[in-house]
Structures are given as structure tokens and as C-alpha cells.
Amino acid sequence: MTPHRLPAGGFVDRSKPLFFSFDGQRMQGFEGDSLASALLANGRLLVGRSFKYHRPRGILTAGAAEPNALMTIGRGGRTEPNTRATMQELYEGLEAKSQNRWPSLDFDIGSLNNLLSPFLGAGFYYKTFMWPAGLWEKLYEPFIRRAAGLGRATYEADPDAYEKSWAHCDLLVVGAGAAGLAAALLAGRAGARVIIADEHSQPGGGLLSETAVIGGATAQAFVKHVLADLATLPNVTVMPRTTVFGWYDGNVFGAVERVQKHVAVPSDKIPVERLWRIVAKQALLATGAEERPLVFGGNDIPGVMMAGAMRSYLNRYAVAPGQQVAIFTTNDSGYALAQDLEAVGIVPEAIIDSRPAAPSAYKGRARIISGAVVRDATGGKALSGITIEGSNGSETLKVDALAMSGGFSPVIHLACHRGGKPQWSDELSAFVAPSDLKGLALAGTAAGIDGLAACLTDGAAKGAAIAEELGFAATRPDFGAVSGEILAAPAKPLWTIPGVRGKAFVDYQNDVHRKDLNLAVQEGYGHVELAKRYTTNGMATDQGKLSNINAIALLAKARGISPAEVGTTTFRPFYTPVSFGALTGLSHGSHFQPVRKSPLHDWAKKNGATFVETGLWYRSAWFQRAGETGWRESVDREVTNVRLNAGLCDVSMLGKIEITGADAAEFLNRVYCNAFLKLPVGKVRYGLMLREDGMIYDDGTTSRLDENRYFMTTTTAYAAGVMNHLEFCAQALWPELDVRLASVTDQWAQMAIAGPKSRAILERIVDTDISNDAFPFLAASEVSLLGGQVHGRLFRISFSGELAYELAVPAGYGEAVADAITEAGADHGIQPYGVETLSVLRIEKGHVTHNEINGTVVPGDLGFTKMLSATKPDFIGKRMLEREGLNDPQRHQLVGVMPIDSATSFRTGSHILEKDAAPTLENDQGYVSSSCYSPHLGSTIGLALVRRGSERHGEEVLVWNGLRGEFTPARLCSPVFYDPANEKLHA
């Protein structure tokens, strides 16, 4: 006999049949079915294969902890592997495929592994693939990689949309079972803003499978009544199909809502999944308890199922597990199942109870075998019988379904996500939540409370208490008496069964059985964290929800200590798997990351700019003119024009930070390695910022605009990092300093005007005197422009080596001011130039960027030793700079490099070798960090970091590019190729 649909009962809509397929076979279910219930209703026991041994596996649970029934759902871009059939709602046309089998589920050649199982115990891969070493890359690794993983991801693009949202509430209730519904109702009626989330398609939790009566109504009618009441409260939000997967700082909870995972063709108007960040003043965990399997031989054979799951399929979905059913239990929950089976005409063959005496509450007809255990189950792709061991010896019983219940473990994962450790309870024989949780309480069976009536009372009391704590007046309702319930009080656990002959599995998905855990202890991996990794117990998609407690108990027994001493592995988000789509949200394709456009973006666009992505920014790379056939022509023209006339470049992308406060000067003096304490008002200074280890972190300029007000610029790439660094310094290192920081990158449009004619052009725009005497090199001032129409900031600094200025104006005026400068400079030959030209200009002048400031250089490596203040008592990185290795004369130092023959060239990243040296690692002298073609010199030039570089100017070397097979004879020289006396800067 196979599982089958009952002729009546359940809460599926039999008037709405749904057709679906499993491994190409067409089947029928009803609206309200899960994929798992529909498969069982169609008599399908075998639904998957285990990971290592490829053993036949059937449906074990009815919820999120399912380890066996993992399916690949959908087709094309909507293919989704590792979907739990127990959580997937049935819909018309659903396509499901089994996984981890070849060529078919019924005939899987991988099942040969089961015959080899004596050689494939825990840790076998650490011992087996060691010899011969030559076979690792050719045979072992390819084989392991092919065998690894469950399911196959599609290569096609996902056509659906995902989104992220925020929600705020007074109370978040996680779990919509008896306790959760009672708490939400109480707090909602009191006026609190309540969100109640449940991972299942319908709120109700265990009440949907319950046959008890609450206040004269069925449990299901009670759920409908409470949901109807909640629907009338505008301050309450009920979120079905929503899994709360993590608890984070600030009482923020992560949740994923399956908006359209239950429809055949999702609408393009709404997302298929929505990731929620829920900020709750208080939260209540009403997540229930997970029923534990029993560890006996053959406990993985299809037809063996959790007793609670069997009740769910029977009462909610009207699916009988078989006709010859046995129940193996350590507690009273097995008798509740027996009672329900008898109600639909199936009398259990036997109830095997490990306790000496049966409960008096059960009055059914099933045979009770007390003080006995199921030693082994038999069968291949379906259960055929069990062997019972009791005080009267062994007995074999023919059955086609076996329910098991080894007790209950509160679902407390969320309560441990912020570092709290679960605590062992001898009374419950389970781990419970840490004590003294801030902002999170537990209710119902998650708090170790047993019984429907007690859970309703506890949920109502906790909801009312939280509402009152938040300032709301709550009144406790009377839900009425609960009748027809068999309480499953905690009973003595049964961790191990003697005499087992078959494999007794602990972790179903990863094929970890009892002997594997004993072996881990024998080989020195008895610590719970080591045992997890050595055996892979708890590393499956269910993350040990079913296996961990049994594994901990078995480790404790093997080590001769208690489960409390063994402890648990670390609980981390996510509680259940979360799709990459939900985590990504809208951030994919062209929306993968934000696009930042400079205030001068439109100005550059209308002047013919070609843009390049630099981080998040779109920067103008070059400005092509008619007749120019390549970017080099455009860049050469722009470089030449800046040197002869003038150019305008958008530098708005530089990081900009306002620093104010009475101690701002002292703050900067500690942040930079060079002196800033006495920087005069109206002056700019170039600064080097070091890390704690002495390496250069970033460089830039800082201007003193007023006594206690400074304006800092950073490199584009490190703008956010420098801001975070400064905030850390202000808040953590020197909180006593009076200093305030504000990022103003987006508030200013900033442009560089460079070239010998730049002053003449700006004099037409700037209202104040900017002559060399009035506004010398490194001057900074607030200025008015265009007859007082605009106010901005002018800095006389140069990254090009020419007479140059940087002008900052409010972002909204950027394009207009750039247009005005372009118009004013038309007769002086001004032209826009891009970042490629800027790079050529700075290499010619020997200025460094993060090509050289690569995280491995100190100031001395770049020729900045004089910038290290000898008089300051301290600055970040000062002490670590004294390390011997950072003062080694053999360190790589900045040099210039030019090909001996100007007709030849080299590339950035090429390595420097001595003139006649072979290209080997031992002969490597350094590398080219930046290179370009210089129209000024008519040759390729570069900056390089070379061993003892400052001593080797004039030395002939070989520039070698191994990737392209290029060898270029070259000469090391000064890194300053243009105007080494700096005459043009001071023009």
C-alpha cells in the first residue's frame, strides 16, 4: 500500500484541481496542497537521493527542516534548485525534478556508493586522495568537483523582479501559531503597531493540523476567527510566506517574503520575492518546536516520517501515509497521531513506546508495545517492515509507514544570532534560548511550554506585557476551554538504540550516521565544531535542524560527558536558505550599483565626452573631435593644448570633507604625517595619510578656509574610506577633541583650469584679484564669480605641473560656470580634457596615484621622507614606521622609466629586470606602476617601483612583459619628466 488521498477531509479545495509534473510524470493535486502533500497523494514515496551514498529518500517532514525532498522547480531563467517540496505551494503547471541522481531517480548509478560505504566513512576524503599526488589534479579534484553540490543552477537570466523594503513596528511576532496569534491579537487590540510573520502560506502553524477544539470551535475555525479580528486592526500587518531569517543589531530583523513563488506566471508589476529589514521596538519569538527523529537502523527508508508531519498530511491535506502504519515514540505525541489515524479508519499496527508504561489518556484500539524500541527498518525504495526489540525479545512487523517522535527541541535559532549561546535544559532534554535577551522574548513551545491551552495563555500574556511595556493598555481575552488534546509532555530522551544492524542516520542529507560521530571522537574531532566539519553533520541545507541535538547527544555519550558540556555549534543567519535574487533586489544588470554622475556630466556630454566607469562615477575619459580616429589622437591633442594654452577638467569626483571645530587643526596634525597645526588661513597643503602600520593610506590637499574650518580633498577611490577613517579617529581614538566632520562631495562641482593661459581666463570670471602676488601658489580663498552671481572656492593647486587652479562652486551652478569659463577662454584656446589626459599630465610631472600608493609603500619609497614631521609627538603610523623592514635600503622606490628607443614602448604591470638578466622571480627588480605616451617627450614614459630605485637613475634595464612576451630595453631616471624646477607652477 502506498500513500493516498483520503476521500474526504483536509483543507484542500477539491473543486480546484491542479496539474503538475514530477520528473516528467503528470500528476494531479488540489489548491491548498504543498508539492510534498501532492506527491504523497499520488503515491510517490521516493522523491530524492542522499548526497554521499545516493540512498533512496522520502519525505520526512512537513516544514522548513525537510532534508530529503529537495527539488528543482521551474524551467529556463526561473529554474530554482534545492526547493523544499514541503514549503512549495502547488500551482497549475508546476514542473519539479528530483536531484542528485543519474540517469534517473529510480535507477541511480550513484547508489553504488552505498556498497562502498565501508570505505566512505567520515573524513575519508582527508585520507583517500593523498596518493599518488599526480592524480589529484587529473582525477581526484575533477571527480570531487563534479560530485559536489545539490541541484544545478541555471545559466539563463532570471526574468523576475526582486525588491528590498523597510518596515517599522512596535512588536514583531515571529511565528503565527497559537502563541503568536494570541500575542499579536492582544498587542494589536491594545493599539501597538504589530507585524506578525510566518514562513508558511497560511498563518496558523500547528493549529492547521490540530484536531483539538478551542472554545467550542475547531482549531482551524479559531485561526480564521483570529485572522478576521486582526484584519480589522489597521495597526496590524499579517505577513504569510515570510521567513524571518536573522536578528541583527538595533533590533533589526531580516525577512524574506515569497510574494509570487506560488504562481505559474509571475506578474511583472510586483516582485517575486521581497527582502524586508524590520526595525522592531520589541520582538516575540513564537516559532514553536521541531520534532526530533530517532536514530535506528534504516531510519531513512522512504515511508519513515516524523509523527507531527504525518499528522499534518493527514489532517490538513487529507493524505494517509499508508495502510499499515506503526508509530515509534518516546512521548505522548505518537498517541495523538494514533488517535487521528483511527478517526479516518486506519488503526495503527502498533505503537512502540520506549517508556515502561503507556499514557492513560489514549483510549484507542492500537496495540501498544511499552518499553520497546524499533531496532531496524527494512525496505529499499519503500518501507516494508520493522524489527522491534522489547522485554519479550525481537519481533518483526510488516508495515508500509512508520512515524517516529523522539521529543521536541524549541526553535530558538533567531535568539542566538547575536552571539548568545543556547543553554541545555535537563527538564526538556533540549537546548533553550539564552537568558536576558534584550528586545526579544519567547512564547509558547519556543519557550518550552507544552500544550495548546498553555501556549494560548502564554502568548496572550507575553503580547499584553510587551504592549504595556511600550505604553499601551492591554486586556487579556478568554479564548475558551481547549478539549480533545493529548499533551506531549517532555519524556526521557532516547539517544541511542543498542543492537542496530543497518545504518542509523543522524544527518539525512549528508549521510552522517551514528558510527561517523563515534569515529570523529576516536580520531580526536570530538569538539562539536570539529565534529561538524569532520563528519559534515549539520552542514546541509537544513543546517542541522533535525540532526544537531541527536549528534550532540551522541558526541556526549562517546566522550562521557553531558550535552551541556558538548554545547552547540554557532547559530548564524540565515535560518533557512535565502535566494541571491532576494539579497540582490534591484541591484543587478545596469542597476548592479548606483551610478554617480558629476554635476558637470551634462557639460561634458554636450562637449563630446567619452565616459568611463571609475568606481561608481562616470568620468569623462577624453573628448573626441572631428577627424580624430582613435582615443590616442584625442588625448595627445588635449595634453598638448594644456601645455600650450589651457584646459578644463571635471574633478568633482574627488572626495570632499569639511572639518570644523576648535581642535580641527590638532586633529589634522594627528591624521597626517606632515605638519598641519600651523597651516595659515588661506593656504592649501598637500598631505599624506598613513595607516597604523606606517603604509600610505591616501593623499590629497587640505585648505584652511577659516581659523577653525578646513576643506579636505581625497582621492576618488578612497573618499568613503577616508571619511570612515576620520570618523573612527574622532569618535574612538580622540573623542576629547572638538571636531566635526561632514562629507560634501555631492555639494560642490569642482573643475581644474590648467595651462599657461589659465589665469588670464579666470580673471574674466573671478571678481577678486588672482594675480601671482595676490593669489600665489598654494593659496585658497572663497571668491565671488561673474559679478557676484555665484560664490565659490578657488584653490591654486596643480596636478598637471602647469599654472593651474581648482574652482569649486555649488553643484547646481556647475554646468553654467563651466560654460562661462569655456566661453571666456575661447580666444585663449581652452579645451576640455578628460581623465586620460589628466593621467598623462600627472605621469609627466611624476605625481602619484593609487597605482603607486598600493598599500605596500611608505613615504620614503615615494621620495616623501621630508614630509614626515620630526617635531610632532605623534601621528597615525609614526611608531610602525620605525620598523627595520620599512627602512631597508633594498625596498622598492619610485623612479621614472623610459625606453632607450623612443619608437618602442612598454605597458603598465611589466616587470623590471637588470639589463642582461633572465626573466625569473629571483631577478625581478620591480614593476611599472603607471605608463603612457608623452607628446611632450615623444616617447612612452612610466613610473615604476624598483629596488633601490633612487640610487639607480641612469641605469639601463630590461622591461619584461611575460604575458605578451615583450622585452623593451629602457633606462631608469627621475620620476619628474616635466619642469623639474617647478617654474611653471609659480608662473
PDB file of C-alpha atoms in Angstrom, residues 657 697 718-731 741:
ATOM      1  CA  ILE A 657      35.202  66.664   3.565  1.00  0.00           C
ATOM      2  CA  TYR A 697      46.672  55.124   3.020  1.00  0.00           C
ATOM      3  CA  TYR A 718      39.112  56.325  -1.169  1.00  0.00           C
ATOM      4  CA  ALA A 719      36.560  59.062  -0.478  1.00  0.00           C
ATOM      5  CA  ALA A 720      34.253  56.846   1.585  1.00  0.00           C
ATOM      6  CA  GLY A 721      37.122  55.006   3.241  1.00  0.00           C
ATOM      7  CA  VAL A 722      38.834  58.214   4.361  1.00  0.00           C
ATOM      8  CA  MET A 723      35.550  59.549   5.728  1.00  0.00           C
ATOM      9  CA  ASN A 724      35.067  56.355   7.738  1.00  0.00           C
ATOM     10  CA  HIS A 725      38.677  56.552   8.929  1.00  0.00           C
ATOM     11  CA  LEU A 726      38.285  60.134  10.104  1.00  0.00           C
ATOM     12  CA  GLU A 727      35.028  59.313  11.882  1.00  0.00           C
ATOM     13  CA  PHE A 728      36.756  56.441  13.669  1.00  0.00           C
ATOM     14  CA  CYS A 729      39.599  58.727  14.726  1.00  0.00           C
ATOM     15  CA  ALA A 730      37.189  61.382  16.005  1.00  0.00           C
ATOM     16  CA  GLN A 731      34.849  59.024  17.809  1.00  0.00           C
ATOM     17  CA  LEU A 741      33.162  66.084  10.000  1.00  0.00           C
TER      18      LEU A 741
END
